[in-house]
């Protein structure tokens, strides 16, 4: 059965993204807090949980907070295989068994080729992962397969033509990136619709940016409705589109979850008036020069200079987006104080740029930041 029909009635639109779970410290997920969030999420009628082999500690945490505590058929669990961290086909395929072992989930409802981009796609092809996921499905170890995508419209068109049995696509869609020439949310969405593929949305709040947007955007939204959260606009914007299977929100605490549930439990699409308000915000974003980092941290593990790239970008964005130079310098000093290499330590090895799904010219930005910070 086509997935859209299968889930038309029984897929609540909010998904729990497990990439930014609450933490006790940098390396330890707060499992007790995660349990509280899982309980609230399921009690509100939601079902979809999204983890990945490469989210540190996430698959183990969801075993404890969800799999061991609820009947398997009461939720959907998605995870992902990532060719970026595999050197051979065997290593890539072994990720599946490892994900099963960590989660103890018995099977996955949704299984994805993770973060298809310039550096990962050749390895998915070379390692024959397309055939591998088909085989997993035939064996009943996964129910549905798809991929998450950070590449060009041309490549998406080609992949959906070459692999017509792919069942869904996960795309980065949010109102700020809809017309962004690097992300191309709108064009990618149209391609999936043409190929009749349901869409799972990631980064609806753009790594938190749209929960804390530039002052001009905040003003537009607050004036339109002072009683709702800024994140609610972003999530409802994407959930209102046709063909969306589920919108993943990477919730980090109970408060964020309560807010998301407050408007997604009984979801109402944006009204015409509200859609116009978002169009005004999109205009503001088109005119703002910021670093489009979503803080996914894919770039950091391989940096030989231990540069905390996303935190440094967040500091610089404080100036670019919010016009707060003093705060930007203060944040930069804090990142360095916590052990990060300096922007000027970058040796230009380009490891990070190959790993960045947002195709950010990281080395060029680090150069500009080093200059701005007076290094
Ligand atoms: S190019 Fe610079 S920031 Fe990127 S991984 Fe290499 S040293 Fe680190
Ligand atoms: S620079 Fe790119 S890879 Fe690194 S955290 Fe930001 S978006 Fe992710």
Coordinates of C-alpha atoms in Angstrom, one line a residue, residues 39-293:
X39 CA 5.4 9.8 28.4
X40 CA 3.9 13.2 27.6
X41 CA 4.4 12.7 23.9
X42 CA 2.6 9.4 23.8
X43 CA -0.1 10.5 26.2
X44 CA -0.9 13.3 23.7
X45 CA -1.5 10.8 21.0
X46 CA 1.8 11.3 19.1
X47 CA 3.7 8.3 17.7
X48 CA 6.8 9.0 15.6
X49 CA 10.3 8.9 17.1
X50 CA 13.4 9.7 15.0
X51 CA 16.9 8.7 15.9
X52 CA 20.1 7.8 14.0
X53 CA 23.1 5.6 14.3
X54 CA 25.3 8.8 14.5
X55 CA 23.4 10.7 17.2
X56 CA 25.6 10.0 20.2
X57 CA 23.8 8.1 22.9
X58 CA 20.4 8.6 21.3
X59 CA 19.6 5.0 20.3
X60 CA 20.5 3.7 23.8
X61 CA 18.5 6.4 25.5
X62 CA 15.4 5.6 23.5
X63 CA 15.7 1.9 24.4
X64 CA 15.5 2.9 28.0
X65 CA 12.9 5.7 27.7
X66 CA 10.6 4.1 25.1
X67 CA 11.3 0.6 23.9
X68 CA 11.6 -1.1 27.3
X69 CA 8.5 0.8 28.6
X70 CA 5.9 0.6 25.9
X71 CA 4.4 -2.1 23.6
X72 CA 6.3 -2.2 20.3
X73 CA 3.2 -1.5 18.2
X74 CA 2.2 1.6 20.1
X75 CA 4.8 3.8 18.4
X76 CA 6.8 4.2 15.2
X77 CA 10.6 4.2 15.4
X78 CA 12.9 5.6 12.7
X79 CA 16.6 5.4 12.5
X80 CA 19.3 5.9 9.9
X81 CA 22.4 4.3 8.4
X82 CA 25.2 6.8 7.7
X83 CA 27.8 6.1 5.0
X84 CA 29.9 9.1 6.2
X85 CA 31.2 7.0 9.2
X86 CA 31.7 3.8 7.3
X87 CA 34.9 2.8 5.3
X88 CA 33.5 -0.4 3.8
X89 CA 30.2 -1.9 2.7
X90 CA 30.5 -4.3 5.7
X91 CA 30.9 -1.4 8.1
X92 CA 28.0 0.4 6.7
X93 CA 25.7 -2.6 6.8
X94 CA 26.8 -3.5 10.3
X95 CA 25.3 -0.2 11.5
X96 CA 21.8 -1.8 11.1
X97 CA 22.5 -4.7 13.5
X98 CA 24.2 -2.2 15.9
X99 CA 21.1 0.1 15.8
X100 CA 18.9 -3.0 16.5
X101 CA 21.2 -4.0 19.4
X102 CA 21.2 -0.6 20.9
X103 CA 17.5 0.1 20.7
X104 CA 16.2 -3.5 21.2
X105 CA 13.4 -2.5 18.9
X106 CA 13.2 -5.8 17.0
X107 CA 12.5 -3.9 13.7
X108 CA 12.3 -0.3 12.5
X109 CA 9.2 1.2 11.1
X110 CA 11.2 3.7 9.0
X111 CA 14.8 3.3 7.9
X112 CA 16.8 6.0 6.1
X113 CA 19.9 6.5 4.2
X114 CA 21.1 9.4 6.3
X115 CA 22.1 12.9 5.0
X116 CA 22.5 12.2 1.3
X117 CA 24.9 14.9 0.1
X118 CA 28.0 15.3 -2.1
X119 CA 30.3 13.3 0.2
X120 CA 27.9 10.5 1.3
X121 CA 26.1 9.6 -2.0
X122 CA 29.0 7.9 -3.8
X123 CA 29.4 5.6 -0.8
X124 CA 25.7 4.7 -0.6
X125 CA 26.0 3.7 -4.3
X126 CA 29.4 1.9 -4.0
X127 CA 28.3 0.0 -0.9
X128 CA 25.0 -1.0 -2.5
X129 CA 23.0 0.3 0.4
X130 CA 20.0 0.8 -1.9
X131 CA 19.8 -3.0 -2.4
X132 CA 20.6 -3.6 1.3
X133 CA 17.6 -1.7 2.5
X134 CA 15.3 -3.5 0.0
X135 CA 16.6 -6.8 1.4
X136 CA 15.9 -5.6 5.0
X137 CA 12.4 -4.8 4.0
X138 CA 11.9 -8.1 2.3
X139 CA 13.1 -9.8 5.5
X140 CA 10.6 -7.8 7.6
X141 CA 13.4 -6.0 9.6
X142 CA 12.2 -2.6 8.4
X143 CA 8.8 -1.6 7.3
X144 CA 9.5 1.4 5.1
X145 CA 12.7 3.0 3.7
X146 CA 13.6 6.4 2.4
X147 CA 16.5 8.9 2.7
X148 CA 17.2 12.2 4.2
X149 CA 18.5 14.7 1.7
X150 CA 20.8 17.7 1.5
X151 CA 21.8 17.7 -2.1
X152 CA 20.7 19.5 -5.3
X153 CA 17.3 19.4 -7.0
X154 CA 19.0 17.7 -10.0
X155 CA 20.3 14.9 -7.8
X156 CA 16.9 14.4 -6.0
X157 CA 15.2 14.1 -9.4
X158 CA 17.7 11.5 -10.5
X159 CA 17.5 9.5 -7.3
X160 CA 13.7 9.3 -7.3
X161 CA 13.8 8.3 -11.0
X162 CA 16.5 5.6 -10.4
X163 CA 15.0 4.3 -7.2
X164 CA 11.2 4.5 -7.7
X165 CA 10.6 2.2 -4.8
X166 CA 11.9 4.6 -2.2
X167 CA 8.8 5.2 -0.1
X168 CA 9.5 8.6 1.5
X169 CA 12.0 11.5 1.7
X170 CA 13.1 13.5 4.6
X171 CA 13.7 17.2 3.7
X172 CA 14.8 20.3 5.5
X173 CA 11.8 22.6 5.2
X174 CA 11.2 25.8 7.1
X175 CA 9.9 29.2 6.2
X176 CA 13.3 30.8 6.2
X177 CA 14.9 28.2 3.8
X178 CA 11.9 27.9 1.5
X179 CA 13.6 30.0 -1.2
X180 CA 17.1 29.8 0.0
X181 CA 19.3 29.0 -3.0
X182 CA 21.6 26.7 -1.0
X183 CA 18.8 24.7 0.7
X184 CA 16.1 25.0 -2.0
X185 CA 13.4 23.6 0.3
X186 CA 10.6 24.7 -2.0
X187 CA 12.0 23.2 -5.2
X188 CA 12.9 19.9 -3.4
X189 CA 9.4 19.7 -1.9
X190 CA 7.9 20.2 -5.4
X191 CA 10.0 17.3 -6.8
X192 CA 8.9 14.9 -4.0
X193 CA 5.3 15.9 -4.6
X194 CA 5.6 15.2 -8.4
X195 CA 7.1 11.8 -7.6
X196 CA 4.2 11.2 -5.1
X197 CA 6.6 10.7 -2.1
X198 CA 5.4 11.5 1.4
X199 CA 7.7 14.0 3.1
X200 CA 9.2 13.9 6.6
X201 CA 10.2 17.4 7.6
X202 CA 13.4 18.0 9.5
X203 CA 14.7 21.3 10.9
X204 CA 11.3 23.0 10.8
X205 CA 12.6 25.5 13.4
X206 CA 16.0 25.8 11.6
X207 CA 18.1 24.4 14.5
X208 CA 16.2 26.7 16.9
X209 CA 16.8 29.9 14.9
X210 CA 13.0 30.3 14.3
X211 CA 12.2 30.0 18.0
X212 CA 14.5 32.9 18.5
X213 CA 14.4 34.8 15.2
X214 CA 15.8 38.3 14.4
X215 CA 14.1 41.1 16.2
X216 CA 12.2 42.3 13.0
X217 CA 10.7 38.8 12.5
X218 CA 9.8 38.5 16.2
X219 CA 8.0 41.8 16.0
X220 CA 5.9 40.8 13.0
X221 CA 4.9 37.5 14.6
X222 CA 4.2 38.9 18.1
X223 CA 2.1 41.7 16.6
X224 CA 0.1 39.1 14.6
X225 CA -0.5 37.0 17.7
X226 CA 1.1 37.7 21.0
X227 CA -0.3 34.6 22.6
X228 CA 1.5 31.9 20.7
X229 CA 5.1 30.8 20.7
X230 CA 7.5 31.8 17.8
X231 CA 8.3 28.1 17.2
X232 CA 4.5 27.4 16.7
X233 CA 4.5 29.6 13.6
X234 CA 7.5 27.6 12.1
X235 CA 6.1 24.2 12.8
X236 CA 2.5 25.0 11.7
X237 CA 3.9 26.5 8.5
X238 CA 5.4 23.2 7.4
X239 CA 2.7 21.0 8.8
X240 CA 0.1 22.9 6.8
X241 CA 1.7 21.8 3.5
X242 CA 0.2 19.0 1.4
X243 CA 1.9 15.6 1.5
X244 CA 3.7 16.0 4.8
X245 CA 3.9 12.7 6.7
X246 CA 5.3 14.1 9.9
X247 CA 7.2 17.2 11.2
X248 CA 10.2 16.3 13.4
X249 CA 10.9 18.7 16.2
X250 CA 14.2 18.1 18.1
X251 CA 12.8 18.8 21.5
X252 CA 15.3 19.2 24.4
X253 CA 13.1 19.8 27.4
X254 CA 9.5 19.3 28.7
X255 CA 8.7 23.0 28.2
X256 CA 9.4 22.8 24.5
X257 CA 7.4 19.6 24.3
X258 CA 4.4 21.1 26.0
X259 CA 4.6 24.1 23.7
X260 CA 4.7 21.9 20.6
X261 CA 1.9 19.7 21.9
X262 CA -0.3 22.7 22.6
X263 CA -0.7 23.5 18.9
X264 CA 0.0 20.1 17.3
X265 CA -2.3 17.9 19.4
X266 CA -5.3 19.3 17.5
X267 CA -3.5 20.7 14.6
X268 CA -5.0 23.6 12.6
X269 CA -3.3 24.6 9.3
X270 CA -2.3 28.3 8.9
X271 CA -5.1 30.6 7.9
X272 CA -4.7 32.8 4.9
X273 CA -4.0 35.7 7.1
X274 CA -1.3 33.7 9.0
X275 CA 0.3 32.6 5.8
X276 CA 0.6 36.2 4.8
X277 CA 2.3 37.0 8.1
X278 CA 4.9 34.2 7.3
X279 CA 5.5 35.7 3.8
X280 CA 6.4 39.0 5.5
X281 CA 8.9 37.1 7.7
X282 CA 10.4 35.3 4.7
X283 CA 11.1 38.7 3.1
X284 CA 13.1 39.7 6.2
X285 CA 15.1 36.5 6.1
X286 CA 15.9 37.0 2.4
X287 CA 17.5 40.3 3.3
X288 CA 19.6 39.1 6.3
X289 CA 23.2 37.9 5.8
X290 CA 23.7 35.2 8.4
X291 CA 25.5 31.8 8.7
X292 CA 22.9 29.1 8.0
X293 CA 24.3 26.7 10.6

